[in-house]
Backbone as a chain_set.jsonl record, in Angstrom:
{"seq": "QVQLVESGGGLVQAGNSLRLSCAASGRIFSINTMGWYRQAPGKQRELVASVTSGGTATYADSVKGRFTISRDNAENTVYLQMNSLKPEDTAVYYCNAHLIQSPPVGMYYWGKGTLVTVSS", "coords": {"N": [[10.635, 15.113, 0.407], [10.537, 14.172, -3.022], [8.856, 15.57, -5.759], [7.314, 15.214, -8.92], [5.64, 17.107, -11.159], [3.376, 17.151, -13.685], [2.091, 19.075, -16.455], [-0.107, 20.477, -18.965], [-1.362, 18.693, -20.673], [-4.162, 17.539, -22.721], [-7.025, 17.804, -24.953], [-6.705, 17.658, -28.396], [-6.908, 18.397, -31.918], [-5.874, 16.33, -34.641], [-2.763, 17.116, -36.115], [-2.338, 19.452, -34.792], [-0.715, 21.182, -31.997], [0.851, 20.623, -28.791], [2.195, 21.505, -25.607], [3.994, 20.039, -23.125], [4.799, 20.248, -19.662], [7.015, 19.647, -16.934], [7.745, 19.854, -13.638], [10.192, 19.474, -11.207], [10.366, 19.141, -7.716], [11.324, 19.664, -4.273], [13.693, 18.134, -2.016], [16.503, 18.304, -3.642], [19.566, 17.42, -4.912], [20.923, 17.202, -7.363], [19.99, 16.795, -10.831], [20.034, 14.259, -13.155], [19.315, 12.65, -15.928], [16.314, 13.635, -17.557], [13.027, 12.876, -18.643], [10.362, 11.867, -20.902], [7.757, 9.568, -20.893], [5.245, 7.453, -22.327], [1.999, 5.946, -22.167], [-0.265, 4.14, -23.83], [-3.695, 3.027, -24.014], [-3.934, -0.368, -23.205], [-1.356, -0.886, -23.951], [2.224, -1.144, -23.453], [4.232, 0.953, -21.341], [6.242, 3.39, -22.877], [9.351, 4.862, -23.882], [9.446, 8.222, -24.825], [11.004, 10.556, -25.16], [14.163, 11.76, -24.002], [16.452, 13.728, -22.046], [19.704, 14.714, -21.245], [21.536, 16.222, -18.488], [23.367, 17.794, -19.71], [22.169, 18.426, -22.047], [21.881, 16.637, -24.145], [19.769, 14.988, -26.295], [17.422, 12.318, -26.755], [15.27, 10.464, -28.856], [12.245, 8.623, -29.467], [11.715, 6.693, -32.387], [9.224, 7.081, -33.503], [8.48, 9.664, -32.951], [10.396, 11.38, -33.799], [11.437, 14.379, -35.309], [9.0, 15.561, -34.945], [8.482, 15.98, -32.223], [9.988, 17.835, -29.569], [12.282, 17.854, -26.998], [13.193, 19.652, -24.084], [14.979, 21.359, -21.454], [15.077, 23.193, -18.386], [17.536, 23.755, -16.413], [17.965, 25.345, -14.185], [15.452, 25.684, -13.169], [14.664, 23.14, -12.701], [13.046, 21.819, -14.555], [11.406, 20.136, -17.211], [10.491, 20.054, -20.627], [8.157, 19.167, -23.212], [7.679, 19.675, -26.424], [5.182, 19.148, -28.635], [4.472, 18.648, -31.873], [2.504, 18.508, -34.924], [0.646, 16.506, -34.196], [-0.663, 13.182, -33.925], [-3.38, 10.813, -34.052], [-2.427, 8.421, -32.982], [-0.676, 9.261, -31.072], [-2.062, 9.554, -28.81], [-2.249, 9.125, -25.389], [-1.357, 8.518, -21.936], [0.95, 10.663, -20.628], [3.999, 10.5, -18.995], [6.233, 12.006, -16.76], [9.675, 11.601, -16.08], [12.494, 11.333, -13.984], [15.918, 11.09, -13.242], [17.426, 11.524, -10.365], [19.481, 13.015, -7.801], [19.409, 13.006, -4.376], [20.943, 12.692, -2.066], [24.239, 12.643, -2.457], [26.309, 9.767, -3.26], [24.086, 8.566, -4.354], [21.606, 7.89, -6.727], [18.207, 8.094, -7.837], [15.264, 6.981, -9.615], [12.426, 8.881, -10.404], [8.891, 9.359, -10.769], [6.277, 11.18, -12.377], [2.702, 11.739, -11.974], [1.35, 11.639, -14.299], [-0.103, 12.91, -17.358], [-2.894, 13.336, -19.417], [-3.018, 13.015, -22.887], [-4.956, 13.551, -25.628], [-5.614, 12.919, -28.939], [-7.595, 13.817, -31.501], [-9.046, 12.593, -34.55]], "CA": [[10.245, 14.22, -0.665], [10.608, 14.723, -4.367], [7.63, 15.493, -6.557], [7.331, 15.613, -10.321], [4.278, 17.511, -11.482], [3.202, 17.43, -15.115], [0.975, 19.915, -16.88], [-0.143, 20.783, -20.386], [-2.11, 17.74, -21.47], [-5.487, 17.951, -23.118], [-7.607, 17.272, -26.182], [-6.391, 18.46, -29.576], [-7.142, 17.741, -33.201], [-4.678, 15.885, -35.349], [-2.044, 18.172, -36.802], [-2.087, 20.571, -33.883], [0.438, 21.079, -31.094], [0.721, 20.755, -27.335], [3.465, 21.57, -24.897], [3.948, 19.492, -21.776], [5.819, 20.705, -18.718], [7.168, 18.834, -15.733], [8.619, 20.519, -12.675], [10.634, 18.671, -10.069], [10.519, 19.946, -6.496], [11.711, 18.917, -3.083], [15.117, 18.16, -1.677], [17.207, 17.8, -4.825], [20.966, 17.836, -5.03], [21.129, 17.393, -8.8], [19.177, 15.951, -11.7], [20.739, 13.748, -14.334], [18.435, 12.587, -17.082], [14.876, 13.85, -17.44], [12.416, 12.371, -19.857], [8.93, 11.64, -21.019], [7.281, 8.262, -21.335], [3.801, 7.452, -22.542], [1.338, 4.65, -22.14], [-1.574, 4.125, -24.466], [-4.536, 1.944, -23.485], [-3.609, -1.711, -23.653], [0.037, -0.986, -24.4], [3.248, -0.927, -22.434], [4.815, 2.282, -21.266], [7.388, 3.491, -23.773], [10.102, 6.114, -23.846], [9.182, 9.164, -25.894], [12.202, 11.374, -25.326], [14.895, 12.052, -22.78], [17.506, 14.721, -22.22], [20.671, 14.714, -20.152], [21.778, 17.533, -17.891], [24.168, 18.547, -20.665], [21.347, 18.809, -23.191], [21.815, 15.617, -25.19], [18.41, 14.468, -26.372], [17.142, 11.058, -27.435], [13.864, 10.387, -29.218], [11.694, 7.436, -30.094], [11.612, 6.881, -33.836], [7.868, 7.487, -33.866], [8.254, 11.091, -32.699], [11.496, 12.184, -34.35], [11.023, 15.392, -36.272], [7.734, 16.167, -34.528], [8.557, 16.349, -30.809], [11.261, 18.393, -29.108], [12.424, 17.893, -25.539], [14.139, 20.644, -23.602], [14.918, 21.469, -19.999], [15.61, 24.373, -17.721], [18.208, 23.185, -15.245], [17.812, 26.244, -13.034], [14.098, 25.52, -12.648], [14.384, 21.694, -12.567], [11.852, 21.613, -15.374], [11.592, 19.573, -18.536], [9.376, 20.342, -21.505], [8.014, 18.372, -24.415], [6.896, 20.351, -27.452], [4.652, 18.119, -29.532], [3.874, 19.222, -33.072], [1.954, 17.55, -35.903], [0.149, 15.376, -33.407], [-1.425, 12.144, -34.614], [-4.224, 10.052, -33.115], [-1.635, 7.386, -32.307], [0.053, 9.874, -29.957], [-2.954, 9.558, -27.648], [-1.701, 8.324, -24.294], [-0.99, 9.245, -20.72], [2.365, 11.004, -20.691], [4.608, 10.523, -17.667], [7.555, 12.597, -16.6], [10.617, 10.746, -15.365], [13.764, 12.003, -13.715], [16.932, 10.408, -12.435], [18.016, 12.622, -9.601], [20.26, 12.704, -6.606], [19.088, 13.772, -3.18], [22.133, 12.624, -1.227], [25.298, 11.991, -3.254], [26.243, 9.663, -4.72], [22.998, 7.676, -4.742], [20.55, 8.473, -7.537], [17.0, 7.284, -7.972], [14.304, 7.423, -10.619], [11.14, 9.341, -9.899], [7.857, 9.473, -11.789], [5.104, 11.991, -12.153], [1.454, 10.978, -11.986], [0.885, 11.535, -15.68], [-1.07, 13.853, -17.916], [-3.525, 12.695, -20.564], [-3.039, 13.691, -24.182], [-5.889, 12.904, -26.543], [-5.559, 13.522, -30.27], [-8.746, 13.373, -32.292], [-8.806, 12.585, -35.998]], "C": [[10.314, 14.944, -2.003], [9.264, 14.546, -5.056], [7.912, 15.924, -7.981], [5.887, 15.901, -10.704], [4.195, 17.911, -12.945], [2.03, 18.368, -15.35], [1.018, 20.061, -18.388], [-0.884, 19.787, -21.25], [-3.475, 18.279, -21.85], [-5.933, 17.273, -24.391], [-7.292, 18.216, -27.34], [-6.744, 17.682, -30.821], [-5.818, 17.351, -33.834], [-4.086, 17.042, -36.143], [-1.705, 19.361, -35.938], [-0.943, 20.255, -32.921], [0.011, 21.165, -29.637], [2.117, 20.851, -26.751], [3.251, 21.067, -23.477], [5.082, 20.062, -20.951], [5.849, 19.766, -17.533], [8.18, 19.513, -14.829], [8.927, 19.58, -11.522], [10.843, 19.591, -8.87], [10.856, 19.045, -5.326], [13.196, 19.043, -2.822], [15.895, 17.475, -2.792], [18.625, 18.339, -4.835], [21.285, 18.121, -6.494], [20.212, 16.447, -9.573], [19.991, 15.527, -12.9], [19.797, 13.788, -15.524], [16.986, 12.885, -16.698], [14.236, 13.395, -18.74], [10.916, 12.255, -19.777], [8.676, 10.235, -21.551], [5.787, 8.402, -21.615], [3.263, 6.028, -22.525], [-0.063, 4.796, -22.714], [-2.387, 2.963, -23.904], [-4.153, 0.597, -24.081], [-2.183, -1.913, -24.104], [0.983, -0.745, -23.242], [3.733, 0.524, -22.461], [6.081, 2.313, -22.125], [8.055, 4.855, -23.626], [9.73, 6.961, -25.066], [10.442, 9.971, -26.205], [12.859, 11.564, -23.977], [15.993, 13.055, -23.088], [18.414, 14.698, -20.995], [20.829, 16.123, -19.594], [22.603, 18.418, -18.822], [23.418, 18.924, -21.926], [21.289, 17.806, -24.328], [20.452, 14.937, -25.161], [18.352, 13.161, -27.156], [15.654, 10.971, -27.669], [13.494, 8.993, -29.705], [11.546, 7.719, -31.583], [10.258, 7.458, -34.237], [7.617, 8.984, -33.686], [9.365, 11.983, -33.253], [10.986, 13.138, -35.412], [9.723, 16.085, -35.912], [7.785, 16.687, -33.091], [9.95, 16.897, -30.498], [11.264, 18.446, -27.591], [13.45, 18.955, -25.177], [14.022, 20.714, -22.084], [15.53, 22.778, -19.543], [16.232, 23.871, -16.429], [18.035, 24.057, -13.999], [16.454, 26.069, -12.361], [13.718, 24.051, -12.446], [13.135, 21.299, -13.349], [12.236, 21.047, -16.733], [10.306, 19.809, -19.331], [9.339, 19.357, -22.662], [7.088, 19.131, -25.366], [6.482, 19.311, -28.477], [3.924, 18.795, -30.688], [3.352, 18.115, -33.991], [1.429, 16.297, -35.212], [-0.744, 14.462, -34.228], [-2.307, 11.414, -33.603], [-3.438, 8.988, -32.351], [-0.737, 7.952, -31.211], [-0.806, 9.928, -28.696], [-2.435, 8.601, -26.588], [-1.649, 9.184, -23.03], [0.523, 9.443, -20.773], [2.907, 11.198, -19.274], [5.983, 11.171, -17.729], [8.412, 11.666, -15.746], [11.904, 11.512, -15.145], [14.666, 11.104, -12.89], [17.658, 11.493, -11.665], [18.681, 12.123, -8.341], [19.797, 13.618, -5.477], [20.311, 13.844, -2.264], [23.217, 11.905, -2.009], [25.9, 10.814, -2.52], [25.043, 8.874, -5.237], [21.934, 8.422, -5.539], [19.376, 7.524, -7.626], [16.142, 7.842, -9.088], [12.994, 7.797, -9.935], [10.188, 9.525, -11.073], [6.808, 10.496, -11.381], [3.859, 11.128, -12.244], [0.852, 10.853, -13.374], [-0.101, 12.606, -16.077], [-1.59, 13.268, -19.231], [-3.479, 13.596, -21.794], [-3.951, 12.892, -25.106], [-5.882, 13.653, -27.873], [-6.705, 12.954, -31.1], [-8.452, 13.492, -33.785], [-9.789, 13.478, -36.733]], "O": [[10.166, 16.163, -2.086], [8.623, 13.501, -4.944], [8.653, 16.877, -8.222], [5.019, 15.036, -10.585], [4.839, 18.861, -13.392], [1.1, 18.441, -14.546], [2.043, 19.803, -19.019], [-1.026, 20.009, -22.453], [-3.899, 19.331, -21.372], [-5.324, 16.309, -24.855], [-7.574, 19.413, -27.277], [-6.866, 16.458, -30.788], [-4.783, 17.969, -33.588], [-4.802, 17.834, -36.756], [-0.874, 20.19, -36.311], [-0.295, 19.212, -33.017], [-1.043, 21.707, -29.305], [3.087, 20.348, -27.319], [2.433, 21.602, -22.728], [6.173, 20.327, -21.455], [4.838, 19.163, -17.173], [9.332, 19.72, -15.212], [8.03, 18.972, -10.939], [11.419, 20.672, -8.99], [10.692, 17.826, -5.386], [13.865, 19.939, -3.338], [15.945, 16.249, -2.881], [18.853, 19.547, -4.775], [21.852, 19.164, -6.82], [19.73, 15.445, -9.045], [20.577, 16.366, -13.586], [19.519, 14.859, -16.064], [16.501, 12.445, -15.656], [14.833, 13.514, -19.81], [10.293, 12.505, -18.745], [9.294, 9.787, -22.517], [5.153, 9.364, -21.183], [3.965, 5.06, -22.821], [-0.92, 5.48, -22.156], [-1.815, 2.011, -23.372], [-4.06, 0.443, -25.298], [-1.829, -2.988, -24.588], [0.601, -0.217, -22.197], [3.646, 1.211, -23.479], [6.884, 1.38, -22.1], [7.416, 5.854, -23.296], [9.706, 6.469, -26.194], [10.881, 10.056, -27.352], [12.198, 11.535, -22.939], [16.411, 13.212, -24.235], [17.944, 14.668, -19.857], [20.319, 17.09, -20.159], [22.546, 19.644, -18.734], [23.939, 19.645, -22.777], [20.706, 18.093, -25.373], [20.035, 14.386, -24.142], [19.124, 12.934, -28.088], [14.858, 11.347, -26.809], [14.317, 8.279, -30.278], [11.283, 8.852, -31.986], [10.159, 8.228, -35.192], [6.64, 9.513, -34.216], [9.274, 13.208, -33.177], [10.213, 12.763, -36.294], [9.377, 17.099, -36.518], [7.194, 17.721, -32.784], [10.948, 16.479, -31.084], [10.361, 19.012, -26.975], [14.448, 19.136, -25.874], [13.074, 20.187, -21.502], [16.371, 23.375, -20.214], [15.524, 23.595, -15.46], [17.968, 23.541, -12.884], [16.312, 26.273, -11.155], [12.587, 23.747, -12.066], [12.289, 20.547, -12.866], [13.249, 21.426, -17.322], [9.2, 19.77, -18.793], [10.361, 18.786, -23.042], [5.881, 19.218, -25.144], [7.325, 18.674, -29.109], [2.889, 19.434, -30.497], [3.713, 16.946, -33.849], [1.739, 15.174, -35.609], [-1.482, 14.908, -35.106], [-1.997, 11.405, -32.412], [-3.753, 8.691, -31.198], [-0.098, 7.187, -30.489], [-0.321, 10.308, -27.63], [-2.21, 7.42, -26.853], [-1.866, 10.395, -23.061], [1.277, 8.485, -20.945], [2.354, 11.95, -18.472], [6.778, 10.911, -18.633], [7.924, 11.029, -14.812], [12.352, 12.255, -16.018], [14.218, 10.441, -11.955], [18.409, 12.283, -12.237], [18.48, 10.997, -7.888], [19.796, 14.842, -5.609], [20.666, 14.908, -1.757], [23.137, 10.693, -2.209], [26.002, 10.837, -1.293], [24.982, 8.546, -6.422], [21.42, 9.45, -5.097], [19.528, 6.308, -7.508], [16.264, 9.008, -9.465], [12.528, 7.119, -9.02], [10.599, 9.802, -12.2], [6.495, 10.655, -10.202], [3.937, 9.938, -12.55], [-0.054, 10.049, -13.595], [-0.838, 13.139, -15.247], [-0.818, 12.769, -20.05], [-3.849, 14.769, -21.747], [-3.737, 11.701, -25.331], [-6.113, 14.861, -27.923], [-6.764, 11.752, -31.362], [-7.711, 14.373, -34.221], [-9.729, 13.586, -37.957]]}, "num_chains": 1, "name": "protein.A"}
């Protein structure tokens, strides 16, 4: 089975930084896109950032210039460096990966989430 395990969430003051990590483990042939989503209370889950296996990154407009996504393909790990955090960034952050266990079929997997709370 595949597992995505997030770490790095917590409580920070506005303007500070946090770095989230997500490691994928299990029987994995390859990983395509990895990304981070977030869900604030009472809101729908939204894409924060994603990165392809080749390193092409995409960001939500609300985090451009503040967040940076990166990945270590050798370690099947994706990171989210979050700078200049704002109270509106408060949410549960979920790791997502599109990976292949048995070619050519790929599936999306989710982590359980890590809570980020930004105080004003």
